[in-house]
């Protein structure tokens, strides 16, 4: 999801809490896997405005590998 948001690609995600959190509200959530639900979610995602796609890309600026590489050990072992 992060990679797609970074590239300004409309994203459809599941209701998995981790995926919802990581997308920061910039992805369309499909409540289930029924074809009509997925189709509606895809339509909604494709209707995102350029400004919404830009906001999704900006959200990804906080996800840098170097930052993540330091954050994880700090969280596990204390800073």
CSV table of C-alpha atoms in Angstrom, one decimal:
chain,number,residue,atom,x,y,z
A,1,UNK,CA,0.0,0.0,0.0
A,2,UNK,CA,2.8,2.5,0.9
A,3,UNK,CA,4.5,1.9,-2.4
A,4,UNK,CA,1.3,2.5,-4.4
A,5,UNK,CA,0.5,5.6,-2.4
A,6,UNK,CA,4.0,6.9,-3.0
A,7,UNK,CA,3.5,6.5,-6.7
A,8,UNK,CA,0.1,8.2,-6.5
A,9,UNK,CA,-1.7,5.0,-7.5
A,10,UNK,CA,-5.3,4.7,-6.1
A,11,UNK,CA,-5.3,2.0,-3.5
A,12,UNK,CA,-8.0,-0.5,-2.3
A,13,UNK,CA,-7.3,-2.2,1.0
A,14,UNK,CA,-9.0,-4.7,3.3
A,15,UNK,CA,-10.2,-3.9,6.8
A,16,UNK,CA,-7.0,-5.4,8.4
A,17,UNK,CA,-6.1,-2.9,11.1
A,18,UNK,CA,-2.4,-2.8,10.2
A,19,UNK,CA,-3.1,-2.0,6.6
A,20,UNK,CA,-5.7,0.6,7.6
A,21,UNK,CA,-3.2,2.2,9.9
A,22,UNK,CA,-0.3,2.2,7.5
A,23,UNK,CA,-2.4,3.8,4.7
A,24,UNK,CA,-3.3,6.8,7.0
A,25,UNK,CA,-6.8,7.2,5.6
A,26,UNK,CA,-5.5,7.6,2.0
A,27,UNK,CA,-6.8,4.3,0.7
A,28,UNK,CA,-10.2,3.1,-0.1
A,29,UNK,CA,-11.3,0.3,2.3
A,30,UNK,CA,-13.3,-2.7,0.9
A,31,UNK,CA,-15.4,-4.1,3.7
A,32,UNK,CA,-15.5,-7.6,2.3
A,33,UNK,CA,-14.5,-9.6,-0.8
A,34,UNK,CA,-17.8,-9.8,-2.5
A,35,UNK,CA,-17.5,-8.8,-6.2
A,36,UNK,CA,-19.9,-5.8,-5.9
A,37,UNK,CA,-18.1,-4.5,-2.8
A,38,UNK,CA,-14.7,-4.7,-4.5
A,39,UNK,CA,-16.1,-3.1,-7.7
A,40,UNK,CA,-17.5,-0.2,-5.7
A,41,UNK,CA,-14.2,0.2,-3.8
A,42,UNK,CA,-12.3,0.2,-7.0
A,43,UNK,CA,-14.6,2.9,-8.5
A,44,UNK,CA,-14.2,5.0,-5.4
A,45,UNK,CA,-10.4,4.6,-5.5
A,46,UNK,CA,-10.3,5.6,-9.2
A,47,UNK,CA,-12.4,8.7,-8.4
A,48,UNK,CA,-9.7,10.1,-6.1
A,49,UNK,CA,-8.8,13.7,-7.1
A,50,UNK,CA,-5.2,14.7,-7.9
A,51,UNK,CA,-5.2,16.5,-4.5
A,52,UNK,CA,-6.2,13.3,-2.7
A,53,UNK,CA,-3.5,11.4,-4.5
A,54,UNK,CA,-0.9,14.1,-3.6
A,55,UNK,CA,-2.0,13.9,0.0
A,56,UNK,CA,-1.4,10.1,0.0
A,57,UNK,CA,2.0,10.6,-1.5
A,58,UNK,CA,2.8,13.2,1.1
A,59,UNK,CA,1.7,10.8,3.8
A,60,UNK,CA,4.4,8.3,2.7
A,61,UNK,CA,7.2,10.9,3.3
A,62,UNK,CA,7.3,9.7,6.9
A,63,UNK,CA,8.2,6.2,5.9
A,64,UNK,CA,11.9,6.1,5.2
A,65,UNK,CA,13.8,2.8,5.5
A,66,UNK,CA,16.6,4.5,7.5
A,67,UNK,CA,14.0,5.8,10.0
A,68,UNK,CA,12.3,2.4,10.2
A,69,UNK,CA,15.6,0.7,10.7
A,70,UNK,CA,16.3,2.9,13.7
A,71,UNK,CA,12.7,2.9,15.1
A,72,UNK,CA,12.3,-0.8,15.3
A,73,UNK,CA,15.4,-1.5,17.5
A,74,UNK,CA,14.6,1.5,19.6
A,75,UNK,CA,11.1,0.1,20.2
A,76,UNK,CA,12.4,-3.4,21.0
A,77,UNK,CA,15.4,-2.5,23.0
A,78,UNK,CA,14.8,1.0,24.3
A,79,UNK,CA,16.5,4.1,23.1
